mmCIF file of C-alpha atoms in Angstrom:
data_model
loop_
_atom_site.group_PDB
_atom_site.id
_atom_site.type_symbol
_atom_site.label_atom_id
_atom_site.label_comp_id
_atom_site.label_asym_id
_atom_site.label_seq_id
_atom_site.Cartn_x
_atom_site.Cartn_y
_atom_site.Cartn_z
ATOM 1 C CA UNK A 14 123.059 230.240 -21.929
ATOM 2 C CA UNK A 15 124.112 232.857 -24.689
ATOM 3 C CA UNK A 16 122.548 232.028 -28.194
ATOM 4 C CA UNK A 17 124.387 232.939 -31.235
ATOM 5 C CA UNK A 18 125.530 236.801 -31.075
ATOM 6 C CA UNK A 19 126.236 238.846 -34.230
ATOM 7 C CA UNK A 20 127.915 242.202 -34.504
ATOM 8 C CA UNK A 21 127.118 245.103 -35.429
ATOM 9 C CA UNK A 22 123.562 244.750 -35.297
ATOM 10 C CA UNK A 23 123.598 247.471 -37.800
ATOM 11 C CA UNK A 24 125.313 249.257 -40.468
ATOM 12 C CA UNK A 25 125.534 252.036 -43.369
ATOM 13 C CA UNK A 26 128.409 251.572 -46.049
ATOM 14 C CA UNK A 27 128.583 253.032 -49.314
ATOM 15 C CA UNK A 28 128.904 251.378 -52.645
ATOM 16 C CA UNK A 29 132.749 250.089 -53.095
ATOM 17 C CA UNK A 30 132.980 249.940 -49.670
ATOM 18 C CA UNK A 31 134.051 246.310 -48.104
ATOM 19 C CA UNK A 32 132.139 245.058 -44.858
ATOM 20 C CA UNK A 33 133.189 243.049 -42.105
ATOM 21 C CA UNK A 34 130.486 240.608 -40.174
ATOM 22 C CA UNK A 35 131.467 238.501 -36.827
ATOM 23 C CA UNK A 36 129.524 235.883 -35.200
ATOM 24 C CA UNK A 37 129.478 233.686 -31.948
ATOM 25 C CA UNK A 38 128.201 230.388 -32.111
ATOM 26 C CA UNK A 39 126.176 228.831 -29.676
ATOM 27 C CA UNK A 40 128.807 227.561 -26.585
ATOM 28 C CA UNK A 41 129.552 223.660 -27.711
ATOM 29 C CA UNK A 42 128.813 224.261 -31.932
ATOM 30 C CA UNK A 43 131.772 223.494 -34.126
ATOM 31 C CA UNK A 44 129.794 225.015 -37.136
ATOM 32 C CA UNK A 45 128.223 228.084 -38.346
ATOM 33 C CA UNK A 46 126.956 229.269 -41.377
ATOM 34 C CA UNK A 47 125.668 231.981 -42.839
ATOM 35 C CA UNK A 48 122.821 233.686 -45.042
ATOM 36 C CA UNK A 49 121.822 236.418 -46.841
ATOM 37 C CA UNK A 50 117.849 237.265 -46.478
ATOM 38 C CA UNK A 51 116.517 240.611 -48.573
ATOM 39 C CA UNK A 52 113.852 242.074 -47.582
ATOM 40 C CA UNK A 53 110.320 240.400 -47.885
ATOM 41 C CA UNK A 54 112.176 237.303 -48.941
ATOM 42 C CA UNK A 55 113.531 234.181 -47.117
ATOM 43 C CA UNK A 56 117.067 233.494 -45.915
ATOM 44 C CA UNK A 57 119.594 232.482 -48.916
ATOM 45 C CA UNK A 58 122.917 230.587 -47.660
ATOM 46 C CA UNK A 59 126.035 231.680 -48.339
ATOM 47 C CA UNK A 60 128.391 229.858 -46.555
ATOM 48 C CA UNK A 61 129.126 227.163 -44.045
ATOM 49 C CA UNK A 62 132.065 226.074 -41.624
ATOM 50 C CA UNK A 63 133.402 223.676 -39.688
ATOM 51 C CA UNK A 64 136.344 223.236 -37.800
ATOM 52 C CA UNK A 65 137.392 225.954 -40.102
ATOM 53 C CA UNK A 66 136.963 224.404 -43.080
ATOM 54 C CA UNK A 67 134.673 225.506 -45.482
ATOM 55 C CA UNK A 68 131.892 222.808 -45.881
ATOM 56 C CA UNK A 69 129.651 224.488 -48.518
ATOM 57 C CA UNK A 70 129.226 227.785 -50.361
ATOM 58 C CA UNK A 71 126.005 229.301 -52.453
ATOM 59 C CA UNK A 72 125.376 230.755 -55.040
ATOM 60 C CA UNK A 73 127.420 234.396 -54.403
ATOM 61 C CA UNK A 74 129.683 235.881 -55.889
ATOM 62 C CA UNK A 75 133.877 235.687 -54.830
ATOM 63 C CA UNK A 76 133.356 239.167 -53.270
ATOM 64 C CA UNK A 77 131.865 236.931 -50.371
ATOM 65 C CA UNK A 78 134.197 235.599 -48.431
ATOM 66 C CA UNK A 79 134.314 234.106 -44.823
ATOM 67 C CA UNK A 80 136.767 231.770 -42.056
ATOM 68 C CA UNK A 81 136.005 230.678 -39.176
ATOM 69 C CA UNK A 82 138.309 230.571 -36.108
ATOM 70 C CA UNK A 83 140.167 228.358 -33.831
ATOM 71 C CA UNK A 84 137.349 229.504 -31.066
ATOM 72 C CA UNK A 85 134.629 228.626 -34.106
ATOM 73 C CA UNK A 86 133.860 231.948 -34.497
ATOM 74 C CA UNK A 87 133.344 233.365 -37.600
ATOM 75 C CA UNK A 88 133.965 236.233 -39.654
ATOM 76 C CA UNK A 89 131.739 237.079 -43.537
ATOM 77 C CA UNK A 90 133.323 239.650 -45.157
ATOM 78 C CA UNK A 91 132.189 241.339 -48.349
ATOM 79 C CA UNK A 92 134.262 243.526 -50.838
ATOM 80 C CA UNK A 93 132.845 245.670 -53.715
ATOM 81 C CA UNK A 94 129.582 246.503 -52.156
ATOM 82 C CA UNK A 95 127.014 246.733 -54.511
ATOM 83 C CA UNK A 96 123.340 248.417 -53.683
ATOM 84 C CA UNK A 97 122.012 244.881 -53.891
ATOM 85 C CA UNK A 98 123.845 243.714 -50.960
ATOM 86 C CA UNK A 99 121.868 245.747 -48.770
ATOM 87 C CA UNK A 100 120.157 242.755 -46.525
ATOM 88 C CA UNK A 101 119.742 241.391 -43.085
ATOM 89 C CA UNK A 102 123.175 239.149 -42.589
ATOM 90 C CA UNK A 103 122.903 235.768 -40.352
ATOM 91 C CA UNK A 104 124.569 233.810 -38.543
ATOM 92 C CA UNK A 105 123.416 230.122 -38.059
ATOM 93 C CA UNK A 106 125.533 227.645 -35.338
ATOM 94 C CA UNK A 107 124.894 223.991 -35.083
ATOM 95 C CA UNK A 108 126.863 221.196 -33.289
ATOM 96 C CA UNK A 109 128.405 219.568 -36.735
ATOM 97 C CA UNK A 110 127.291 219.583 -40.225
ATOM 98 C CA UNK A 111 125.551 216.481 -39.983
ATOM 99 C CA UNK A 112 122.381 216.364 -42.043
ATOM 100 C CA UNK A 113 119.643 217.106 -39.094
ATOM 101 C CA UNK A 114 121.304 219.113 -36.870
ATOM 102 C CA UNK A 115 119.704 221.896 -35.977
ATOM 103 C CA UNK A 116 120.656 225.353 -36.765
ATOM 104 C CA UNK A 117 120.387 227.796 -34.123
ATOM 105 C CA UNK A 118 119.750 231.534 -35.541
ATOM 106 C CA UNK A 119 121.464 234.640 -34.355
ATOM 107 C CA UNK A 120 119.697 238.392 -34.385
ATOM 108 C CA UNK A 121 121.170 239.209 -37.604
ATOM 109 C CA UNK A 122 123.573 242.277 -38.981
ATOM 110 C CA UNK A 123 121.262 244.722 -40.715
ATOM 111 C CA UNK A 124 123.627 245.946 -43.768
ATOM 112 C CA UNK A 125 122.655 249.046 -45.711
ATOM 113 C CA UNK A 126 124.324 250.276 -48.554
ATOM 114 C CA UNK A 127 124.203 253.727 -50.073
ATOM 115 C CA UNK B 20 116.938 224.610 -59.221
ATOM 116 C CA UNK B 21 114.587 222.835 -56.547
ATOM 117 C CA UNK B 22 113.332 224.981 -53.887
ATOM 118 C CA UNK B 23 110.827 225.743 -51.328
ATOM 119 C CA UNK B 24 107.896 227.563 -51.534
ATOM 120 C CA UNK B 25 104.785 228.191 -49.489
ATOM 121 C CA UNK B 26 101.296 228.450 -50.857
ATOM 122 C CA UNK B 27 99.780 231.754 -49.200
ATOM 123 C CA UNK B 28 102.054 235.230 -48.380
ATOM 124 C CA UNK B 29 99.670 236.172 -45.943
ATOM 125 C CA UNK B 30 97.441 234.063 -43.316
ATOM 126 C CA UNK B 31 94.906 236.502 -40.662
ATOM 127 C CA UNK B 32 93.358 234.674 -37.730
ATOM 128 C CA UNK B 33 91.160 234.915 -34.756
ATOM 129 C CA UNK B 34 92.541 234.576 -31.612
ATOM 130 C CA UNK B 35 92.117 231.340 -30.004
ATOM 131 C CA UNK B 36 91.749 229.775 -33.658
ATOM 132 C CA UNK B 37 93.947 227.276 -35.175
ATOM 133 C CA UNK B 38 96.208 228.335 -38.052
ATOM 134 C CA UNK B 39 97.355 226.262 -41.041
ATOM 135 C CA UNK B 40 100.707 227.180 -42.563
ATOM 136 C CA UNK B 41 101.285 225.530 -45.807
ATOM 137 C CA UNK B 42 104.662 224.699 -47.813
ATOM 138 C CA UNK B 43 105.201 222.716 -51.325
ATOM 139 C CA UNK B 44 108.982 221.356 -51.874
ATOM 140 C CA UNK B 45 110.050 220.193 -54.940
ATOM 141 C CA UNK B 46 113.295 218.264 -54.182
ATOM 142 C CA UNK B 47 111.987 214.601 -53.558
ATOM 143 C CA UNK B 48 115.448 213.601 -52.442
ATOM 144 C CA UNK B 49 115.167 215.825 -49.226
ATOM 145 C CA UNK B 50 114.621 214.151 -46.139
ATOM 146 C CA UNK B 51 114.515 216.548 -43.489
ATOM 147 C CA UNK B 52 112.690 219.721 -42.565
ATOM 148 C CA UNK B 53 111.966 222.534 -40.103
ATOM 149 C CA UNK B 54 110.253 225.476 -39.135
ATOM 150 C CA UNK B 55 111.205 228.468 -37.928
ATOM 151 C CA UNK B 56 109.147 231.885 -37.126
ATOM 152 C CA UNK B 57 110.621 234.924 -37.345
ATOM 153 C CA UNK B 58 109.602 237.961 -35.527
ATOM 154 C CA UNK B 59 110.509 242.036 -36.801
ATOM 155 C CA UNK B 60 113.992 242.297 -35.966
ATOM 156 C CA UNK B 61 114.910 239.004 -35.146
ATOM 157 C CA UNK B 62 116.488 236.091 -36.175
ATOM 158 C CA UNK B 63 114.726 233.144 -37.456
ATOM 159 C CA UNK B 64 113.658 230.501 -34.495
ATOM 160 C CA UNK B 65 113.272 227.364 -34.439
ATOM 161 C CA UNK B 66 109.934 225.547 -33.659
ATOM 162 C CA UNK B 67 109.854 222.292 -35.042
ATOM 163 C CA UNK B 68 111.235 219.613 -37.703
ATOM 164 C CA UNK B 69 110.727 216.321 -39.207
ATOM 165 C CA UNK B 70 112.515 213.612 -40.911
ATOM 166 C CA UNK B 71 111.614 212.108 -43.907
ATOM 167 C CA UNK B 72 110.417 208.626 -42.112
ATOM 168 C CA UNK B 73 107.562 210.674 -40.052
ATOM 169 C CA UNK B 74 104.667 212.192 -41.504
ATOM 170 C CA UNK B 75 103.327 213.587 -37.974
ATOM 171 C CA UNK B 76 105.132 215.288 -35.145
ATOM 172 C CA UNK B 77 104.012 217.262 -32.221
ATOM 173 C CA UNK B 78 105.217 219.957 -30.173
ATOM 174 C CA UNK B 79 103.713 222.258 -28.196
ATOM 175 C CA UNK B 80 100.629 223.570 -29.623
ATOM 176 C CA UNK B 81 102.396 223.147 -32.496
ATOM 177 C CA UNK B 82 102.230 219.692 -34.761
ATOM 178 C CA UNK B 83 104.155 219.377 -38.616
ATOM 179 C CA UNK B 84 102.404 217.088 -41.070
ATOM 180 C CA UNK B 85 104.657 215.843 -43.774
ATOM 181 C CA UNK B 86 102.450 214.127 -46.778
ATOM 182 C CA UNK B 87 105.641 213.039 -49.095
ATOM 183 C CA UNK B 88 103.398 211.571 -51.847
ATOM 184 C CA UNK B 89 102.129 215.297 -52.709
ATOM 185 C CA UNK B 90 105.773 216.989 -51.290
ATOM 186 C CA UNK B 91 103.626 219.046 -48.875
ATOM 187 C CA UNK B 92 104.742 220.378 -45.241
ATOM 188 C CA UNK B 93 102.341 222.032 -43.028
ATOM 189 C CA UNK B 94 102.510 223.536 -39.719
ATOM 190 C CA UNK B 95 99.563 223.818 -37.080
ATOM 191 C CA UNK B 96 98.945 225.908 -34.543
ATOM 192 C CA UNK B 97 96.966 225.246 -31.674
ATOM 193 C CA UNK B 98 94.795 227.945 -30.253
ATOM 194 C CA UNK B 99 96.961 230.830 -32.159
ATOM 195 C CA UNK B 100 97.815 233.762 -29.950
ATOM 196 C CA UNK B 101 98.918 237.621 -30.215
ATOM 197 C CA UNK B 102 102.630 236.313 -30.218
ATOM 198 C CA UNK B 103 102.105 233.876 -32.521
ATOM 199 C CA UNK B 104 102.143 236.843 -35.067
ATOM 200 C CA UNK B 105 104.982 236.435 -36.863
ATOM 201 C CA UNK B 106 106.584 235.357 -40.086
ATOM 202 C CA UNK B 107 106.896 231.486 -40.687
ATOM 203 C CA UNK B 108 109.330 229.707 -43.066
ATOM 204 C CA UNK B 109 109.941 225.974 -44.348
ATOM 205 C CA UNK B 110 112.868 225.256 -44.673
ATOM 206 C CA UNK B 111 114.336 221.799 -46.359
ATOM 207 C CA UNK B 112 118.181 220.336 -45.309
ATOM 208 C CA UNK B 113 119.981 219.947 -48.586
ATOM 209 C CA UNK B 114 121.229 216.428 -49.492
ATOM 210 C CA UNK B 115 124.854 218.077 -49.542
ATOM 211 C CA UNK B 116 125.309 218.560 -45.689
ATOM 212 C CA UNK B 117 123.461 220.832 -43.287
ATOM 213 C CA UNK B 118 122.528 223.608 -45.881
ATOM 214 C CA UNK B 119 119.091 225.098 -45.358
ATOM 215 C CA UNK B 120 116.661 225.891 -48.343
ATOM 216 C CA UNK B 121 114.180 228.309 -47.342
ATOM 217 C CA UNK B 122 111.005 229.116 -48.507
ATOM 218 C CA UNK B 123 109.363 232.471 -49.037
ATOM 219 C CA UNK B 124 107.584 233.022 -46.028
ATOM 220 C CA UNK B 125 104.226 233.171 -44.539
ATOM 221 C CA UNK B 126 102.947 236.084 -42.830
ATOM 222 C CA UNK B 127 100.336 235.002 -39.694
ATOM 223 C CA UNK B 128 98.435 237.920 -38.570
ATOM 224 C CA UNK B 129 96.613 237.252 -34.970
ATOM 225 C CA UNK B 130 93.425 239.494 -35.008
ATOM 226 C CA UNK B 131 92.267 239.343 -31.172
#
């Protein structure tokens, strides 16, 4: 069975620039959510879905958006991008939102900006 | 705010030795955990997690220990091997749905 699948895998922008990031859930998960993990640091969460509903949001600024789809895909999209966005992107599906459900971890979209 | 953190960056052992990866949390309201191990280039994975009512579970070759007097997590690994080198994180479910706190990492180094 496919895992979660993120696209691109990688990509340059420069600052001002907005950014587009799609994901796949797991076949079955009716939420994803997403973090932000710098370098040499752990993953931070941004966002999470379900059912196309936003369920919870961190600590990022409103140039950090996101939706998630009919098919429970998702998209993260970020405008304004700043140096400091520069970071590996992912994608996290799990069934529901319930608290223990495990989140499932996609390959990531490696974002650099110039 | 209350986070996750991990007491050693950086853990180096001998092949065929068991490793001890450590975590301190500081929200006593959380109730479940997990680790995950993530490799250069990859995604975090998922290895193993507990709930709050457990202070021992096993998998294989791996086994989490959950002391919540001292709010300490720590993962063991059986007979660590070559591609057990990787980057490990604790990571805590926040009371407020399926959000994931993560720690800052440990790296395990396998030497062979």
């Amino acid at each position: 069975d496919a895992g979660v699948t993120q696209s691109p895998t990688h990509l340059i922008k420069t600052r001002g620039q907005h950014v587009t990031l799609r994901c796949s859930p797991i076949s079955g998960h009716k939420s994803v959510s997403w973090y932000q993990q710098v370098l040499g640091q752990g993953p931070q969460f941004i966002f999470q879905y379900y059912e196309k509903e936003e369920r919870g949001r961190g600590n990022f600024p409103d140039r950090f958006s996101a939706r998630q789809f009919p098919n429970y895909s998702s998209e993260l999209n970020v405008n304004a991008l700043l140096l400091g966005d520069s970071a590996l992107y992912l994608c996290a599906s799990s069934l529901s939102t319930g608290e223990g459900e495990t989140q499932y971890f996609g390959p990531g979209t490696r974002l650099l900006v110039l | 705010g209350e986070s996750v953190g991990l007491h050693l960056p950086t853990l180096s052992v001998q092949e065929g030795d068991n490793s001890i990866i450590n975590c301190a949390y500081s929200n006593s309201a959380s109730d479940y955990f997990i680790w995950y191990k993530q490799e250069s280039g990859k995604g975090p994975q998922f290895i193993i997690d507990i709930r709050s009512n457990m202070d021992k579970r096993q998998g294989q070759r791996v086994t989490v220990l959950l002391n919540k007097t001292v709010k300490h997590l720590s993962l063991q690994i059986a007979a660590t091997q070559p591609g057990d080198s990787a980057v490990y994180f604790c990571a805590e479910n926040s009371n407020a749905g399926n959000m994931l706190t993560f720690g800052g990492g440990t790296r395990l180094m396998v030497k062979p």
